[in-house]
XYZ file of C-alpha atoms in Angstrom:
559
model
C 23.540 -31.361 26.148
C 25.880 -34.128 24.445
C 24.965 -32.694 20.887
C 25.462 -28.837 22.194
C 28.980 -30.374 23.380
C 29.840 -31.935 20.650
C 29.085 -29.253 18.115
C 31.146 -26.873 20.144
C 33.759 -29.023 20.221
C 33.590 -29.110 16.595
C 33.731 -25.438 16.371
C 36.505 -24.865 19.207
C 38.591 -27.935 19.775
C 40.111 -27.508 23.029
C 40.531 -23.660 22.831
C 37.397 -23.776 24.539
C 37.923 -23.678 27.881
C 36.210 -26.444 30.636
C 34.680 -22.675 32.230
C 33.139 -21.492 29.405
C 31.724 -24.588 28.518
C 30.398 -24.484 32.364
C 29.030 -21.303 32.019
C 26.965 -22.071 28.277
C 25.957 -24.836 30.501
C 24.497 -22.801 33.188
C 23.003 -20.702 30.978
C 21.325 -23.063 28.624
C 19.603 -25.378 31.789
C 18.497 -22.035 33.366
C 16.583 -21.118 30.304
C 15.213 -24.984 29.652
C 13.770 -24.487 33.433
C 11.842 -20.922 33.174
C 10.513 -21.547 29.687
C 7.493 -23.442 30.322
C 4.938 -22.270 27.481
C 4.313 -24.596 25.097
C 5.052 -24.149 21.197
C 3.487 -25.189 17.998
C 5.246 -28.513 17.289
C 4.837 -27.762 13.277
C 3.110 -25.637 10.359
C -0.004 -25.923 8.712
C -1.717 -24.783 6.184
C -3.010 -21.871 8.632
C -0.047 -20.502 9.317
C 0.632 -16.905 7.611
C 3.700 -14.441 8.928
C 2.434 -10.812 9.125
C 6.237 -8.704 8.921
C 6.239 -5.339 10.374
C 8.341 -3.066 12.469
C 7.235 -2.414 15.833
C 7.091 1.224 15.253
C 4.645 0.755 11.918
C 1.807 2.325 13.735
C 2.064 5.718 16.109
C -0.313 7.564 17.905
C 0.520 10.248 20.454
C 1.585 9.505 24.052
C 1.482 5.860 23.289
C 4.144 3.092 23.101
C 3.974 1.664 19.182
C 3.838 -1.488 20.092
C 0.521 -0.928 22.033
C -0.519 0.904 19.296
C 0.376 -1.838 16.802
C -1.383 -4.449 18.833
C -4.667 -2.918 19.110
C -4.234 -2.582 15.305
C -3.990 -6.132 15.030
C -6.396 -7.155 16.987
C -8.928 -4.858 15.086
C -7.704 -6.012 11.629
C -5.888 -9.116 11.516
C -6.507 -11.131 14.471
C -8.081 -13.651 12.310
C -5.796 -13.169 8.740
C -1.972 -13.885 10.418
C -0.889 -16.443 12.728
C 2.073 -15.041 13.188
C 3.862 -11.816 13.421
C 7.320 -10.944 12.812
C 8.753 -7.936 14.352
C 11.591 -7.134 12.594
C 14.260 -5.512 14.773
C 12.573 -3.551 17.766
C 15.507 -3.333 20.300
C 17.517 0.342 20.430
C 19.571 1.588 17.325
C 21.446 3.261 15.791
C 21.123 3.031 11.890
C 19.307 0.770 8.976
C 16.120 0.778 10.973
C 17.383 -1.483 13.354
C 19.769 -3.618 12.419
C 22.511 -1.927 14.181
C 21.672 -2.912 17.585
C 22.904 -1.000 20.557
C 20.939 -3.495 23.129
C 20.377 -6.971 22.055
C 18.244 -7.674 25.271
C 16.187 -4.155 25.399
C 13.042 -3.113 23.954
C 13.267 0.224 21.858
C 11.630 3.066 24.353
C 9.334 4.352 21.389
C 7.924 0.842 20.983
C 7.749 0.357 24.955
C 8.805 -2.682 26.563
C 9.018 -6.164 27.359
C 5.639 -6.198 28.841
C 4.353 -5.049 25.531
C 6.268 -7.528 23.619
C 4.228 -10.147 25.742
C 0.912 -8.542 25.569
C 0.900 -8.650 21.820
C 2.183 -12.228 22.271
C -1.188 -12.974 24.123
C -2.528 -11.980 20.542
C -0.313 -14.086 18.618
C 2.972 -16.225 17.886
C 5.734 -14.080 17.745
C 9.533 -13.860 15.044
C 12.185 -12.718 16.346
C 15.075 -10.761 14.492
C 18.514 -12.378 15.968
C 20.974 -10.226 14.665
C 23.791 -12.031 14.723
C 26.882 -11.024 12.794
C 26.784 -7.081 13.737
C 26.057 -4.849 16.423
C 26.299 -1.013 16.065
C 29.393 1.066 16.260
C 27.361 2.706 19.333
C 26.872 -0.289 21.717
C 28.416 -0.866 24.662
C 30.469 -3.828 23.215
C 31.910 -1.617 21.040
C 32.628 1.371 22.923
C 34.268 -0.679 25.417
C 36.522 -2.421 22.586
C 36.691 1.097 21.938
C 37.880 2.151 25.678
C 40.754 -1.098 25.699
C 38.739 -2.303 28.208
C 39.865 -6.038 28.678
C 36.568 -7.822 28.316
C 36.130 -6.794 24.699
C 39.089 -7.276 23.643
C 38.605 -10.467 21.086
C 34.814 -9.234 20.443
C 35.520 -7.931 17.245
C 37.973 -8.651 14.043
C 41.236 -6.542 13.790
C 42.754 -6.857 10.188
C 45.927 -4.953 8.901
C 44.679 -3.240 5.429
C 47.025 -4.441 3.637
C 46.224 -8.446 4.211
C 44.676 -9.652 0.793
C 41.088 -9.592 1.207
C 40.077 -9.871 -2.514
C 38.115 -13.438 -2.280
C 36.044 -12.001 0.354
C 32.382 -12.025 -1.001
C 30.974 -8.289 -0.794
C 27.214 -7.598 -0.522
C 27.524 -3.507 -0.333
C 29.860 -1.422 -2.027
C 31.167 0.213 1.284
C 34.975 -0.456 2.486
C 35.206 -3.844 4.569
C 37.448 -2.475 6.956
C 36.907 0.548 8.647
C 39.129 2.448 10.608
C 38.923 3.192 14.311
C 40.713 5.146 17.346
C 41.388 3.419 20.787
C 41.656 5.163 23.837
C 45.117 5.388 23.720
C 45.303 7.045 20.313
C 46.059 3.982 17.939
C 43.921 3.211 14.952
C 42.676 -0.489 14.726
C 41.106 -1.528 11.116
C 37.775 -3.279 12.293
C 35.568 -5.997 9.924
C 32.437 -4.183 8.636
C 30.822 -6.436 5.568
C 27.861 -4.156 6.079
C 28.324 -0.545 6.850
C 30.938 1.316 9.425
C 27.665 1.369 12.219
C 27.447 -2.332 11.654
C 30.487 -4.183 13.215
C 30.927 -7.682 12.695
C 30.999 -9.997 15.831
C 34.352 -12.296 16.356
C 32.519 -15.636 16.779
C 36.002 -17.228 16.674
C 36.047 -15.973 20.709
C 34.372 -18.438 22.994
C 33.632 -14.892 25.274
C 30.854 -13.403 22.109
C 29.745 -17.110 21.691
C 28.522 -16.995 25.377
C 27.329 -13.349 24.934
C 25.310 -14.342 21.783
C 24.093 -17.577 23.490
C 22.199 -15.749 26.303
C 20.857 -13.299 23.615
C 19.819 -16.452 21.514
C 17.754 -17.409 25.401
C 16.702 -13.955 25.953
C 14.138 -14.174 22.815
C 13.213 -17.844 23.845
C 12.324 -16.791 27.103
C 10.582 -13.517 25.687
C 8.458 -15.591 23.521
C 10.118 -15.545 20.175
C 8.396 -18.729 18.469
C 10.455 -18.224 15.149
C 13.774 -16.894 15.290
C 15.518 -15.108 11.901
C 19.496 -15.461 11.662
C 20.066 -12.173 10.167
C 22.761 -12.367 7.777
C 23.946 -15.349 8.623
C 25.812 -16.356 6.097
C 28.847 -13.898 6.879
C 29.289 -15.392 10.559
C 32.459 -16.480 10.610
C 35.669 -15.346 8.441
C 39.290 -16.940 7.242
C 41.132 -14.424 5.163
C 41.889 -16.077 1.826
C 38.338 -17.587 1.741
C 34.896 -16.060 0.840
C 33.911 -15.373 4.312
C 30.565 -16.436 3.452
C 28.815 -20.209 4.146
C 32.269 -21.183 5.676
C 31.738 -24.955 7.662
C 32.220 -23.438 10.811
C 28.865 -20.619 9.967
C 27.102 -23.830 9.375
C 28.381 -25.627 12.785
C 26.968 -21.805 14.260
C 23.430 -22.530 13.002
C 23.546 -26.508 13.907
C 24.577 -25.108 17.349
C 21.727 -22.535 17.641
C 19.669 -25.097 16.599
C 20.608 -27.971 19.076
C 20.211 -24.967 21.681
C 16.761 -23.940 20.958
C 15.568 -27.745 19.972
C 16.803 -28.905 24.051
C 15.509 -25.010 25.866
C 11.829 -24.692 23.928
C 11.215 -27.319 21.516
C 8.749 -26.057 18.721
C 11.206 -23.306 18.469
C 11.779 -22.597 14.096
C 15.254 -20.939 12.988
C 14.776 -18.658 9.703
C 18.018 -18.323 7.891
C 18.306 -15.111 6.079
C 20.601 -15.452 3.116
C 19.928 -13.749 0.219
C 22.364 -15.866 -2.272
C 21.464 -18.042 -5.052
C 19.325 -21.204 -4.096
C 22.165 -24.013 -3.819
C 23.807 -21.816 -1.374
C 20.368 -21.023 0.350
C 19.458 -24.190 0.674
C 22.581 -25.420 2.213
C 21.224 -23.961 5.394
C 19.116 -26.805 5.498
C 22.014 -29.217 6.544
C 20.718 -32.609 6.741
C 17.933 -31.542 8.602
C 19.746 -30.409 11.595
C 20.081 -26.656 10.954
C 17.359 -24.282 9.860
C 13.881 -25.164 9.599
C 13.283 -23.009 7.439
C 15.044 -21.011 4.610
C 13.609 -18.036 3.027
C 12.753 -18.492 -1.175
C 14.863 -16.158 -2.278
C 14.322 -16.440 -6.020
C 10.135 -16.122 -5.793
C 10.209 -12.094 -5.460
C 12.727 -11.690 -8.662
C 10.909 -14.686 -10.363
C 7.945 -13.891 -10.085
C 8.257 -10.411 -10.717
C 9.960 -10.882 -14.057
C 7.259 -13.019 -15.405
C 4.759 -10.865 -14.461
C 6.954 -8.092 -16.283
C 7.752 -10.170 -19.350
C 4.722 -11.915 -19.546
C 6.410 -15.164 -19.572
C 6.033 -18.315 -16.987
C 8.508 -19.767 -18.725
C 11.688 -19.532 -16.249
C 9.172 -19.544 -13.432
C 7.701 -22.840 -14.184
C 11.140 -24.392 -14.889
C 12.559 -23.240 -11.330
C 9.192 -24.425 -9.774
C 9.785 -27.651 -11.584
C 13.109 -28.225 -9.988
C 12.383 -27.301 -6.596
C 12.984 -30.196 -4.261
C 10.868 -30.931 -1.687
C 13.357 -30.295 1.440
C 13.369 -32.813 4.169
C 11.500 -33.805 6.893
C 10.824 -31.101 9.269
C 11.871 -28.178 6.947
C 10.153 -26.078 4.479
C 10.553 -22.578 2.653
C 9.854 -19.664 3.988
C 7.724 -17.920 0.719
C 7.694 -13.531 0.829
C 7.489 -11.381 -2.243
C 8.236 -8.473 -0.418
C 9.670 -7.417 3.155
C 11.885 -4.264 4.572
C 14.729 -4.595 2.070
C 14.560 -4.851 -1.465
C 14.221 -7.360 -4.151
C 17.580 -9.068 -4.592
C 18.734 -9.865 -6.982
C 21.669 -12.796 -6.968
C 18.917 -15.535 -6.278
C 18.400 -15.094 -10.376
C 22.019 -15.507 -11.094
C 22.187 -18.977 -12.788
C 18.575 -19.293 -13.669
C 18.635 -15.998 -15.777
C 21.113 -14.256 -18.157
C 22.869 -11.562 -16.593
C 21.807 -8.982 -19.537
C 18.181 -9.794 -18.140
C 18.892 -9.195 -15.196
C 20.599 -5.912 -15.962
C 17.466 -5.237 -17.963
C 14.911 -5.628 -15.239
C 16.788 -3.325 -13.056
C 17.075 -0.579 -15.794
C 13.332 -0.915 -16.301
C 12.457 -1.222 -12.691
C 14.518 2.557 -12.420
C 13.109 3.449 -15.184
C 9.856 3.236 -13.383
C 10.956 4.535 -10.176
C 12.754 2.269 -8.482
C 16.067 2.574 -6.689
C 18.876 -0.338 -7.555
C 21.288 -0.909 -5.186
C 25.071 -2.290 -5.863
C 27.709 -4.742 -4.873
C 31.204 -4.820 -5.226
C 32.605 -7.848 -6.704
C 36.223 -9.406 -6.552
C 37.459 -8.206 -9.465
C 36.827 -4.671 -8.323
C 33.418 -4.026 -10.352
C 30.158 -3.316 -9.527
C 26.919 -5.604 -10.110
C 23.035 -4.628 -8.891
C 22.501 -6.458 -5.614
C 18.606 -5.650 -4.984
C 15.621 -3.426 -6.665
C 14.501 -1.171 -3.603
C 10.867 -0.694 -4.327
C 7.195 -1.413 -3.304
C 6.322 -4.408 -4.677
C 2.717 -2.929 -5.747
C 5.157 -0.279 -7.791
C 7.574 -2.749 -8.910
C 4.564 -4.744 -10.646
C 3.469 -1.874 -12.801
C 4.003 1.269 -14.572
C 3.752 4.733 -13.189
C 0.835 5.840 -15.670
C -1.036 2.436 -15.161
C -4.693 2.264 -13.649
C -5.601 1.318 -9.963
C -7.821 -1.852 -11.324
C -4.549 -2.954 -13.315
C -2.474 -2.168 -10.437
C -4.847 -4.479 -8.273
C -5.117 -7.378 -10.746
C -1.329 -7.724 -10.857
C -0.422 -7.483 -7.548
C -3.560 -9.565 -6.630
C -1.847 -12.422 -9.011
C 1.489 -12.439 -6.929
C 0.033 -12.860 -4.159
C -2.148 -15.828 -5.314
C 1.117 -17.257 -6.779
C 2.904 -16.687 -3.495
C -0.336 -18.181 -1.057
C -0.329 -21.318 -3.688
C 3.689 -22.112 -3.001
C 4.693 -24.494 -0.911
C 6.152 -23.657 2.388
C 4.756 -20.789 4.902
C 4.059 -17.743 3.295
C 4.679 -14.373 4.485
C 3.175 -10.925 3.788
C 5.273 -7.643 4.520
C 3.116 -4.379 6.114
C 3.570 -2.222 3.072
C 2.147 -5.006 0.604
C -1.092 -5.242 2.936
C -1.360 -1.619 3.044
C -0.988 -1.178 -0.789
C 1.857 1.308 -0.355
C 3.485 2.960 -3.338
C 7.005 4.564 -3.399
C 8.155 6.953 -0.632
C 10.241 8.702 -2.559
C 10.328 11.224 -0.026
C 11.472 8.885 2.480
C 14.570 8.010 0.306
C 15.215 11.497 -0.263
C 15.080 12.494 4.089
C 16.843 9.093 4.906
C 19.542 9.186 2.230
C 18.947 5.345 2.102
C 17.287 3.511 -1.150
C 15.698 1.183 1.292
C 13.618 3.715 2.911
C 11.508 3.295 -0.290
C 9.843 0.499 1.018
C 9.902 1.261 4.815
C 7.689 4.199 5.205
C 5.619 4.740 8.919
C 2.140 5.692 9.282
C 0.411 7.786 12.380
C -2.466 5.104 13.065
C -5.151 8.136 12.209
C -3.460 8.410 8.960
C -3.763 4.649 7.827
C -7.019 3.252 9.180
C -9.359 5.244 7.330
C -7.602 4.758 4.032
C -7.572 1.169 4.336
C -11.376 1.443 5.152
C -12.944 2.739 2.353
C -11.173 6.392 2.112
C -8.065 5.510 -0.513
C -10.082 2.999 -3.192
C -6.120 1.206 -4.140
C -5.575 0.472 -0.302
C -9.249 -0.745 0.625
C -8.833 -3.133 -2.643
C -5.540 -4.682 -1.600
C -6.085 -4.451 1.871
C -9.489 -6.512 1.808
C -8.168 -8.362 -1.178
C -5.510 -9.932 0.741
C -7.285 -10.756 3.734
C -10.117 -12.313 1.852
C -7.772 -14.699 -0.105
C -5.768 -15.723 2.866
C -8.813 -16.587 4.773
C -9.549 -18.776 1.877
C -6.083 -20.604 1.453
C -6.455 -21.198 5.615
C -9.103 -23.497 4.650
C -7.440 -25.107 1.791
C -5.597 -28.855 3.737
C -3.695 -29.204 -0.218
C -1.729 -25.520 0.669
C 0.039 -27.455 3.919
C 3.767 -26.287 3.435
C 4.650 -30.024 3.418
C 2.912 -31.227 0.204
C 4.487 -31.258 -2.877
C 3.948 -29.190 -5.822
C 3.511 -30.997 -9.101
C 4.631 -28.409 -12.453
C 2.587 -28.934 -15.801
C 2.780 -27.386 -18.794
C -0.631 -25.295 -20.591
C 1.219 -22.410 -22.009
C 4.472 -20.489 -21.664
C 2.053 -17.278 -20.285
C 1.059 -19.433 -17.505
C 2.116 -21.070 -14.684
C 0.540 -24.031 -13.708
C 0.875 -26.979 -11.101
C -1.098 -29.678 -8.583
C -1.376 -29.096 -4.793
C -2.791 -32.689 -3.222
C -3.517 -33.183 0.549
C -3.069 -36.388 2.172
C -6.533 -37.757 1.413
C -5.581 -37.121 -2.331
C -7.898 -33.998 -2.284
C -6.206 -31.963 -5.354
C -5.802 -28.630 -5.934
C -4.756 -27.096 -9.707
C -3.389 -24.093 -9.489
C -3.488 -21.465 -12.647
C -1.963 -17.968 -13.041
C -2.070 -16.412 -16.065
C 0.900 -13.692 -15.939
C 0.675 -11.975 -19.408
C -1.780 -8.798 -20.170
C -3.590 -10.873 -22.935
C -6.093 -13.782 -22.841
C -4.834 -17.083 -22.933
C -7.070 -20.441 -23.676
C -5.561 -23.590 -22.556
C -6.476 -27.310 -22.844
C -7.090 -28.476 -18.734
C -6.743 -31.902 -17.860
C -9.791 -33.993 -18.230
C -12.103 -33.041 -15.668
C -14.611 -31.316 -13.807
C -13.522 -28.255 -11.684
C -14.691 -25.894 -8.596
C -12.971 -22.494 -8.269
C -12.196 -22.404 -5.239
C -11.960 -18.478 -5.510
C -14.733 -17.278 -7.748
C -17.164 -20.591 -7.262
C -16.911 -20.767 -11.026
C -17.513 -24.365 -12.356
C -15.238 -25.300 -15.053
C -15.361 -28.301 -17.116
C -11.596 -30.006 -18.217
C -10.791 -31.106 -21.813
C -11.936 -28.313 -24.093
C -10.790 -24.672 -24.198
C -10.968 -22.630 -21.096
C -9.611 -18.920 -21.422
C -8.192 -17.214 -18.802
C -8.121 -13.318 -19.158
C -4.978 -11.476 -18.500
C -3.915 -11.621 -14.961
C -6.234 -14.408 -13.792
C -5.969 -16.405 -10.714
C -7.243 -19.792 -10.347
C -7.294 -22.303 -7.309
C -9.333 -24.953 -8.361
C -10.981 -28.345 -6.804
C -10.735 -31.338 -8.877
């Protein structure tokens, strides 16, 4: 409890009151005393995050979440060691991150006793939404109402205070306007939308409130917790409102918290910014765990569009292996879109305009930002990632191949990896979804009635069987793979600028060299002298002559 103490202190100085400090205290040695489960102390190689909603999966009469576990157990029991739920409490907009109830299950998905049944299944993530909560929650209506208690819960601002630093991820106002009970209008912080209103972390009343929230998903079995956009936590006017110290004291305070209640516990930062800035959410090993690898989507989907490994293999190459105890958290794809300002600094910003224009031209949605100087920049690609990969008029085998290289890419990476629903399904575009929803992100977030999905991913749609069986087979395969532990290094060498190429060595110096040719053409290469196993195909290769690899090959192989 001395760290806890002294971090809040750092955060509060003495406006934190000796009974608030009482009550965290209370709260925090209740929850230490009922948690009594045992978690994973670390990762391994083994360890592979399934994310889904909760509601990815309906059939009639039935809670989703029941639905969605007997759907795991059928399918993936054996594939994912973990499952992510991405937000499954009530809402009221951007499919669920405006939370009316922090500490209530969605009635469509069921309830806390389904939560915990699935949990029997599997280790459970945990969305912690913690700089918004929706326009509609009691909070807010009783801010709303003047009632007392709520009063410092959320950030007044006068509209004309100078707000121009303030970093903007959306192109919607940052202050939107609201009536009190008594007729007034109060100008209220919203960096997201006017459903999403930020949370005044500056009062020691929503620390306490977002403490027991923090406890609520330790003590409802949430293994890995994500800090949804986390970055924005706390706000100065005349700053950037965005990684300000006293966010990062916020996270080193979750973290003490969850390290003394349920050690084992992993915090996820989710800040989709360019890597220095990600990365920073490492601290000196005393905040997050893990941080998600923002630029791998973008990256890797460029190459894969160009043809070229070349900025690829130069970011791998300067990747630092993060300290002891924390590693990345590796996705190509998950409920929002591809971002985009992870490639600022590693790629001109006319190539970056360039793959958005080409990803629309295919389909895709791109979504803006506004920035300080009052114009607009693309934020993310909203997309499939199977879609983003290729062209509308390409073949189902081509489609495959691609997307089956990502993913190889992504498995090979060091850190944990994670796969999103709509990538194991082999989903295209719901175009229809965007055009019902109104949102670009629905694109990527479309629902399935379980009678719908399960025959097409067993045989009756050829592109979904492919991927679906695909995947599974070659995560099996990296689960049995020691050099793929998220801990060990990856070593970068240079074949060709098509191909990206590096070492993956366990601890008994068992090596692993891992090839992925990203162009549509065949490309021979020179391998280091030796004699190799695929660990894929079984193929034997021998080093130090030619070896081609044909266009969108794959190679994990045993030295």
């Amino acid at each position: 409890m001395e760290t806890i103490k002294k971090i809040l202190t750092s955060i509060y100085g003495n406006t934190l009151q000796q009974h608030y400090f009482a009550e965290l205290s209370d709260l925090i040695l209740t929850a230490k005393a009922a948690i009594t489960r045992s978690r994973k102390l670390h990762w391994d190689e083994e360890d592979i995050v399934l994310i889904t909603y909760a509601d990815q999966f309906s059939e009639d009469n039935r809670p989703t979440l029941e639905t969605f576990t007997g759907f795991y157990n059928r399918w993936l029991k054996n594939t994912f060691s973990l499952v992510h739920l991405l937000p499954f409490y009530p809402y009221s907009s951007d499919d669920g991150f405006s939370v009316i109830d922090y500490h209530q299950v969605n009635p469509v998905a069921g309830d806390w006793q389904h939560v915990a049944e699935l949990n029997r299944s599997t280790r459970l993530m945990f969305d912690y939404v913690c700089n918004h909560i929706s326009a509609q929650s009691s909070w807010f209506q009783g801010y709303l109402a003047q009632q007392p208690e709520y009063d410092d819960h959320f950030i007044e601002m006068d509209p004309e205070t100078d707000l121009h630093q303030v970093t903007r991820p959306r192109t919607s106002p940052l202050l939107t306007p609201f009536m009190l009970a008594n007729g007034d209008t109060r100008y209220i912080w919203t960096t997201f939308s006017a459903d999403q209103i930020d949370l005044n972390f500056a009062s020691p009343a929503v620390l306490k409130r977002m403490v027991d929230v923090l406890l609520t998903y330790l003590a409802r079995g949430g293994d890995y917790i994500r800090l949804d956009a986390v970055g924005y936590m706390w706000k100065e006017p005349g700053t950037s409102c965005i990684h300000l110290e006293k966010t990062h004291l916020l996270v080193k305070l979750f973290r003490a918290i969850a390290d003394f209640v349920a050690p084992g516990t992993v915090l996820i930062t989710e800040t989709n910014v360019p890597h220095r800035d990600n990365i920073s959410y490492f601290g000196q090993g005393d905040e997050a765990q893990m941080v998600y690898q923002f630029p791998l989507p973008p990256l890797v989907l460029h190459a894969i569009h160009r043809g070229e490994a070349g900025t690829l293999s130069r970011w791998a190459a300067s990747l630092e292996t993060p300290a002891a105890g924390c590693t990345f958290f590796n996705f190509l794809s998950s409920h929002d879109g591809i971002g985009l300002n992870p490639l600022r600094g590693l790629l001109p910003e006319e190539e970056i305009l360039a793959l958005a224009q080409a990803m629309e031209n295919q389909g895709a949605r791109v979504s803006y930002k506004n920035n300080p100087d009052g114009s607009a920049s693309p934020y993310e690609i909203n997309v499939t990632y199977l879609d983003a990969l290729n062209k509308q008029d390409d073949d189902d085998a081509l489609r495959v191949r691609r997307f089956m290289l990502a993913h190889a890419i992504l498995l090979a990476f060091p850190g944990v990896p994670a796969i999103y629903i709509q990538s194991l399904l082999g989903s295209r575009n719901d175009d229809e979804g965007v055009m019902l929803s109104g949102h670009n992100r629905a694109i990527n977030r479309q629902k399935y009635p379980l009678s719908d999905i399960e025959p097409q991913i067993s045989g009756g749609n050829t592109l979904r069987t492919d991927i679906f069986v695909g995947l599974r087979h070659l995560i099996a395969l990296r689960k049995t793979l020691p050099a793929f532990h998220p801990d060990y290094a990856m070593q970068v060498i240079t074949l060709d600028s098509a191909v990206l190429a590096f070492r993956r060595t366990d601890k008994n110096n068992h090596t692993l060299l891992c090839l992925f040719n990203v162009s549509d053409r065949p490309i021979t290469v020179t391998l280091p002298e030796n004699n190799y196993l695929d660990a894929i195909s079984g193929q034997e290769i021998t080093g130090d002559h030619a070896f081609t690899l044909q266009p969108y090959a794959y190679y994990w192989l045993h030295s």
